[in-house]
Amino acid sequence: MTPDSTAMGPVRLTGVSHGFGARTVLRDLSLTLSERRIGIVGRNGSGKTTLSRLIAGLIAPDAGQVTVAGVDVARDRKAAIRTVGILFQNPDHQIIFPTVEEELAFGLRQLGHDKTAARAEAHAMLARFGRADWSERPVATLSQGQRHLVCLMSVLAMAPRVIVLDEPFAGLDLPTTRALRRYLDAVPAQVIHVSHDISALSGYDRAIWLEGGGVAADGPAEATLAAYLKAMEALGDADADL
Amino acid sequence: MTPDSTAMGPVRLTGVSHGFGARTVLRDLSLTLSERRIGIVGRNGSGKTTLSRLIAGLIAPDAGQVTVAGVDVARDRKAAIRTVGILFQNPDHQIIFPTVEEELAFGLRQLGHDKTAARAEAHAMLARFGRADWSERPVATLSQGQRHLVCLMSVLAMAPRVIVLDEPFAGLDLPTTRALRRYLDAVPAQVIHVSHDISALSGYDRAIWLEGGGVAADGPAEATLAAYLKAMEALGDADADL
Amino acid sequence: MLTLTSEIRTPYHRLRAGAKLAALCAATVALFVLDSVAAMMLANAAVAGLYLVAGWRFLHAGLGLLKPVWFFVALVLAWHGLTGDLRAGTVIALRLIAAVALANLVTMTSRFDDLVEVVMWGLSPLRRLGVRTAPIGFAIVLVVRFIPVMLDKARLLIDAWRARSPRRPGWQVALPITLVAVDDAEHVAEALRARGGFDMD
Amino acid sequence: MERQVTLIALFAALIAVLGLVPKFTLASGIPITAQGMGIMLCGTILGARRGALAVLLFLGLVALGLPLLAGGRGGLGVFAGPTVGFLIGFPIAAFVTGWIMERMRGAPVFPAAICAAVIGGILVLYIPGILGMVAMLDLTVTQATLSMAPFIPGDLIKAGLAAALTAALYKARPASVLSRA
Ligand SMILES: Nc1ncnc2c1ncn2[C@@H]1O[C@H](COP(=O)(O)OP(=O)(O)OP(=O)(O)O)[C@@H](O)[C@H]1O
Ligand SMILES: Nc1ncnc2c1ncn2[C@@H]1O[C@H](COP(=O)(O)OP(=O)(O)OP(=O)(O)O)[C@@H](O)[C@H]1O
Ligand SMILES: O=C(O)CCCC[C@@H]1SC[C@@H]2NC(=O)N[C@@H]21
Ligand SMILES: [Mg+2]
Ligand SMILES: [Mg+2]
């Protein structure tokens, strides 16, 4: 397992802007993320997924810089994949290979593990989540929640220092959610967790509320989430005629 | 709006079995669904999506029969689309057209509305959810939650007698969830709602818990959901070593 | 990339697609009948005027769409320069620019579904012969859908690869991309069925 | 019905996407393109009738003015160019490829697909292609035939790739390989 991530340097965004064509999604964002458990909330389309992808280095910011533990994640991909792992919001966007074992083993091979070791670790991860019988299963024969879990296991197997999770619990059943939560509680990595389910973020060290291309609130999770919830309820009543 | 669905005859499954290859997912299921609000729960892979697709007539059962208000939904597709609407679990599996308006208008055209009427209704539905400005937007430029809402609006616009929702709230933000809930509370159609979020089903008339290819519990929502929750918590403790 | 319909609203958006296509046909025929440099220059000026009615930004977008044409213009001019018939080369090049720009103007200001409707109207006599034409219309719409979506999905898959590998993806993604594309087609088929499919005509 | 039409549309789109692979135009004006592989795949995966329909759909959209041919070409003009023989040959080639594929149902997918792609996607395609060049470029049949030599290595590679992809798809999604369904 990797050592405690926060000792290695934080996730740092400096003056980051990003847009698609004429639409600016994030504007001049500067953040230093060093807490172990950070939640990200915000309305649909507020830029949570865009921020996640920036932190994972999958997109380069239009302006500014994103570094994780000193690594420029968009440029130095080799260091980036040891440093950050990301769970995509939609499992179908993440799965590359036709069978479960290939999917899990892929990332491990990329970290330099040899084939036998990668397979053994993939099996160990499957067993850990009580899914040892899945290794030969074609991914296409799994239900959506099951595919989601495959994606999660693939990310966790690589034991990155920072784990970015974009709606990890959406579609998982209760026991699996609980198992995952226990796993995440114990893992030494830093967790950055995007969610619409506020309760999933309770007990976190910090929460950030994105809105209108910037940060609407940032601070201890309890306070930020309470403020977000309150604002969302007020909004709900404003358009009650819907 | 369509008249109250339950007056028109229930959703009826008689001796339904369905499987994929050697794997039987649902075994000899017989159900008569006539309550206005029905929740479906069960673990990942328990067959909730399979059941939804059977009710919508998207797949024909290997054995047995599925009728909705007397319509054999797998055979008589023309009657079926007036009768049942389904929200897919994954928005990317549901969206056909490149722009939001085309996506919404398509189903209306299929119901026989002419082009102008279909467009007008599509706009009305968008306005109802406060998204009037989306009509020209390419679907690919929407966030996942936004795409999910597009799928929902497309289904609701067709005003089917029975609405099958496979995880409708997954990925929606709080105000949108609330707006949708209000909409569903008011809609005269029968709603069959698959969810991992138990609280989304509170106040429902009936809940069905699927497990091992059959019904593990069925009855008033409160009782069924409590039993499900209890069993899931017990499970969680059984594999606490995870 | 394929829905070339412009987001810039123009007066032409309001015209009927069928009328625009008919006008385009007539104008294209005229372009091929006319055969002088002066006429072609005039034609190009008229087309530029049509674009300008909708504003500079629209003209700029239109010029962007003409990019593939410049290569052929250069080729035609070079060829005719070599054979010593620069006048004919100029006429052909100008005609090419005007014809493509006009066609683009129709494309940029017509929703694709409206264009398909015109095609379907053209095919409607076949219906009397018992041919089901609805699937043809769907097929056209679907191809236009699949091209950008296939590219998008390939991009997403490459992102998924990049999230876990420092190396560029190579031939190994050919099969995954094919699978994603085929699965997408199966999903679309089901989504069509969910809303009536082809049984509705 | 919906499945078949969507798959046909998908493969028409696939030919178009392969047109984005940069082409390389020889002196004869005939480009080396990856689209030929799309034609082969239509036959080996969709079978004779549906494969030919996919290609016809693709050509129909090209005629409607969509810039789908390699290098972003389209419109009615391309049917008056030196490659018109190949364009006419495309649906025939897909049909023959699919027909052979369907005849060889007993054989394993990979060898059957290679055989079908070479005969249908190369031999059969070259005949109208050559005739088209004779008509449009004023060459003799011998000259036109000889000018095809540079295409052969590339086309053999395309046949190999198409066959490998068909076999892999058959393993992963047997139901989607309509030529075997
Ligand atoms: N490829 C794209 N092209 C144009 N706009 C895009 C694109 N991708 C995202 N957007 C826009 O960027 C904004 C942010 O999208 P993002 O996916 O980051 O939102 P999100 O906060 O993750 O939303 P959700 O809660 O729905 O997942 C949205 O308004 C969306 O419409
Ligand atoms: N195409 C398929 N081929 C083989 N097996 C399949 C296929 N689709 C689903 N299954 C299997 O059928 C079972 C039921 O799947 P289904 O999608 O109905 O589950 P679900 O209850 O909706 O799960 P989730 O909560 O994860 O969405 C699962 O065990 C799954 O592995
Ligand atoms: O784009 C066109 O106009 C048609 C091009 C035809 C090219 C033919 S197909 C067979 C042969 N192999 C190639 O790579 N190119 C030619
Ligand atoms: Mg998102
Ligand atoms: Mg499901």
Tab-separated table of N, CA and C and ligand atoms in Angstrom, chain A residues 18-26 40-53 59 89 166-167 194-196 210 228, chain B residues 134 137-148 171-173, chain C residues 152 155, ligand 1:
chain	number	residue	atom	x	y	z
A	18	HIS	N	-11.060	26.284	-17.516
A	18	HIS	CA	-11.299	25.310	-18.576
A	18	HIS	C	-12.674	25.500	-19.168
A	19	GLY	N	-12.746	25.352	-20.477
A	19	GLY	CA	-14.028	25.497	-21.150
A	19	GLY	C	-14.113	24.570	-22.336
A	20	PHE	N	-15.304	24.533	-22.938
A	20	PHE	CA	-15.500	23.768	-24.171
A	20	PHE	C	-16.013	24.763	-25.187
A	21	GLY	N	-15.244	25.044	-26.198
A	21	GLY	CA	-15.643	26.050	-27.173
A	21	GLY	C	-15.870	27.372	-26.456
A	22	ALA	N	-17.044	27.956	-26.674
A	22	ALA	CA	-17.310	29.268	-26.092
A	22	ALA	C	-17.726	29.170	-24.616
A	23	ARG	N	-18.062	27.948	-24.146
A	23	ARG	CA	-18.596	27.783	-22.794
A	23	ARG	C	-17.474	27.578	-21.786
A	24	THR	N	-17.276	28.543	-20.895
A	24	THR	CA	-16.269	28.381	-19.850
A	24	THR	C	-16.895	27.643	-18.677
A	25	VAL	N	-16.286	26.555	-18.269
A	25	VAL	CA	-16.884	25.737	-17.213
A	25	VAL	C	-16.244	26.061	-15.862
A	26	LEU	N	-14.930	26.211	-15.832
A	26	LEU	CA	-14.242	26.586	-14.592
A	26	LEU	C	-13.412	27.829	-14.880
A	40	ILE	N	-16.839	16.869	-3.095
A	40	ILE	CA	-17.149	17.931	-4.059
A	40	ILE	C	-18.637	17.844	-4.365
A	41	VAL	N	-19.343	18.950	-4.189
A	41	VAL	CA	-20.768	18.963	-4.516
A	41	VAL	C	-21.065	20.113	-5.473
A	42	GLY	N	-22.249	20.083	-6.040
A	42	GLY	CA	-22.659	21.154	-6.958
A	42	GLY	C	-23.762	20.643	-7.859
A	43	ARG	N	-24.452	21.574	-8.487
A	43	ARG	CA	-25.587	21.215	-9.321
A	43	ARG	C	-25.137	20.480	-10.589
A	44	ASN	N	-26.065	19.901	-11.299
A	44	ASN	CA	-25.737	19.260	-12.574
A	44	ASN	C	-25.130	20.307	-13.505
A	45	GLY	N	-24.013	19.956	-14.080
A	45	GLY	CA	-23.390	20.866	-15.021
A	45	GLY	C	-22.519	21.924	-14.369
A	46	SER	N	-22.260	21.797	-13.050
A	46	SER	CA	-21.469	22.822	-12.373
A	46	SER	C	-19.971	22.617	-12.578
A	47	GLY	N	-19.574	21.515	-13.173
A	47	GLY	CA	-18.160	21.338	-13.490
A	47	GLY	C	-17.433	20.332	-12.613
A	48	LYS	N	-18.173	19.503	-11.887
A	48	LYS	CA	-17.524	18.533	-11.006
A	48	LYS	C	-16.719	17.502	-11.796
A	49	THR	N	-17.337	16.981	-12.858
A	49	THR	CA	-16.630	15.992	-13.664
A	49	THR	C	-15.434	16.631	-14.362
A	50	THR	N	-15.616	17.847	-14.829
A	50	THR	CA	-14.516	18.548	-15.479
A	50	THR	C	-13.351	18.715	-14.503
A	51	LEU	N	-13.665	19.100	-13.249
A	51	LEU	CA	-12.618	19.247	-12.239
A	51	LEU	C	-11.926	17.903	-11.979
A	52	SER	N	-12.719	16.843	-11.892
A	52	SER	CA	-12.129	15.516	-11.651
A	52	SER	C	-11.152	15.150	-12.751
A	53	ARG	N	-11.568	15.416	-13.983
A	53	ARG	CA	-10.717	15.049	-15.112
A	53	ARG	C	-9.448	15.895	-15.164
A	59	ILE	N	-7.515	15.948	-18.955
A	59	ILE	CA	-7.571	17.121	-19.823
A	59	ILE	C	-6.600	18.134	-19.249
A	89	GLN	N	-17.627	8.696	-14.045
A	89	GLN	CA	-19.026	8.744	-13.615
A	89	GLN	C	-19.839	7.631	-14.270
A	166	ASP	N	-15.937	9.839	-9.051
A	166	ASP	CA	-17.036	10.645	-9.583
A	166	ASP	C	-18.327	9.833	-9.415
A	167	GLU	N	-19.052	10.109	-8.357
A	167	GLU	CA	-20.302	9.386	-8.045
A	167	GLU	C	-20.072	7.883	-7.883
A	194	VAL	N	-16.758	13.080	-5.557
A	194	VAL	CA	-17.842	13.872	-6.130
A	194	VAL	C	-19.159	13.149	-5.867
A	195	SER	N	-20.144	13.844	-5.332
A	195	SER	CA	-21.406	13.147	-5.075
A	195	SER	C	-22.599	14.090	-4.991
A	196	HIS	N	-23.744	13.584	-5.427
A	196	HIS	CA	-25.003	14.296	-5.193
A	196	HIS	C	-25.634	13.820	-3.900
A	210	LEU	N	-19.125	23.692	-5.872
A	210	LEU	CA	-18.850	24.382	-7.136
A	210	LEU	C	-20.131	25.012	-7.665
A	228	TYR	N	-24.860	24.196	1.410
A	228	TYR	CA	-25.283	23.732	0.080
A	228	TYR	C	-26.727	23.234	0.140
B	134	TRP	N	-32.336	24.656	-23.537
B	134	TRP	CA	-31.586	23.486	-24.002
B	134	TRP	C	-31.966	23.025	-25.397
B	137	ARG	N	-29.319	22.593	-27.894
B	137	ARG	CA	-28.028	22.082	-27.407
B	137	ARG	C	-27.723	20.691	-27.948
B	138	PRO	N	-26.486	20.477	-28.436
B	138	PRO	CA	-26.087	19.102	-28.765
B	138	PRO	C	-26.037	18.280	-27.477
B	139	VAL	N	-26.603	17.101	-27.508
B	139	VAL	CA	-26.660	16.270	-26.311
B	139	VAL	C	-25.251	15.987	-25.780
B	140	ALA	N	-24.286	15.873	-26.697
B	140	ALA	CA	-22.925	15.512	-26.287
B	140	ALA	C	-22.289	16.570	-25.405
B	141	THR	N	-22.834	17.793	-25.416
B	141	THR	CA	-22.203	18.833	-24.596
B	141	THR	C	-22.864	18.938	-23.223
B	142	LEU	N	-23.752	18.019	-22.889
B	142	LEU	CA	-24.387	18.071	-21.565
B	142	LEU	C	-23.634	17.183	-20.583
B	143	SER	N	-23.702	17.541	-19.311
B	143	SER	CA	-23.108	16.680	-18.278
B	143	SER	C	-23.979	15.442	-18.121
B	144	GLN	N	-23.464	14.445	-17.418
B	144	GLN	CA	-24.213	13.192	-17.321
B	144	GLN	C	-25.587	13.375	-16.684
B	145	GLY	N	-25.644	14.167	-15.602
B	145	GLY	CA	-26.925	14.404	-14.948
B	145	GLY	C	-27.887	15.121	-15.891
B	146	GLN	N	-27.339	16.045	-16.658
B	146	GLN	CA	-28.168	16.770	-17.625
B	146	GLN	C	-28.701	15.827	-18.701
B	147	ARG	N	-27.881	14.891	-19.156
B	147	ARG	CA	-28.347	13.920	-20.159
B	147	ARG	C	-29.435	13.027	-19.571
B	148	HIS	N	-29.243	12.679	-18.310
B	148	HIS	CA	-30.230	11.859	-17.615
B	148	HIS	C	-31.585	12.573	-17.610
B	171	GLY	N	-27.588	10.505	-10.118
B	171	GLY	CA	-26.886	11.535	-10.877
B	171	GLY	C	-27.622	12.856	-10.993
B	172	LEU	N	-28.878	12.928	-10.534
B	172	LEU	CA	-29.588	14.214	-10.584
B	172	LEU	C	-29.262	15.030	-9.328
B	173	ASP	N	-29.176	16.354	-9.483
B	173	ASP	CA	-28.900	17.172	-8.309
B	173	ASP	C	-30.168	17.329	-7.474
C	152	ASP	N	-16.652	10.219	-30.639
C	152	ASP	CA	-16.733	10.568	-29.222
C	152	ASP	C	-16.394	9.385	-28.345
C	155	ARG	N	-12.896	8.529	-28.348
C	155	ARG	CA	-12.153	9.472	-27.521
C	155	ARG	C	-12.287	9.098	-26.043
E	1	LIG	N1	-17.739	18.160	-24.474
E	1	LIG	C1	-18.404	19.230	-24.023
E	1	LIG	N2	-18.703	20.248	-24.871
E	1	LIG	C2	-19.365	21.336	-24.428
E	1	LIG	N3	-19.791	21.509	-23.168
E	1	LIG	C3	-19.519	20.535	-22.289
E	1	LIG	C4	-18.816	19.355	-22.655
E	1	LIG	N4	-18.694	18.575	-21.567
E	1	LIG	C5	-19.305	19.245	-20.560
E	1	LIG	N5	-19.799	20.423	-20.999
E	1	LIG	C6	-20.488	21.425	-20.168
E	1	LIG	O1	-19.663	21.730	-19.093
E	1	LIG	C7	-20.417	21.892	-17.912
E	1	LIG	C8	-19.830	21.054	-16.810
E	1	LIG	O2	-19.977	19.683	-17.117
E	1	LIG	P1	-19.563	18.571	-16.056
E	1	LIG	O3	-19.733	17.259	-16.729
E	1	LIG	O4	-18.245	18.887	-15.475
E	1	LIG	O5	-20.709	18.774	-14.936
E	1	LIG	P2	-20.954	17.974	-13.601
E	1	LIG	O6	-20.828	18.941	-12.478
E	1	LIG	O7	-20.102	16.772	-13.548
E	1	LIG	O8	-22.491	17.577	-13.771
E	1	LIG	P3	-23.274	16.247	-13.328
E	1	LIG	O9	-23.632	16.428	-11.886
E	1	LIG	O10	-24.501	16.273	-14.168
E	1	LIG	O11	-22.395	15.076	-13.597
E	1	LIG	C9	-21.854	21.555	-18.252
E	1	LIG	O12	-22.578	22.755	-18.359
E	1	LIG	C10	-21.782	20.889	-19.593
E	1	LIG	O13	-22.893	21.244	-20.364
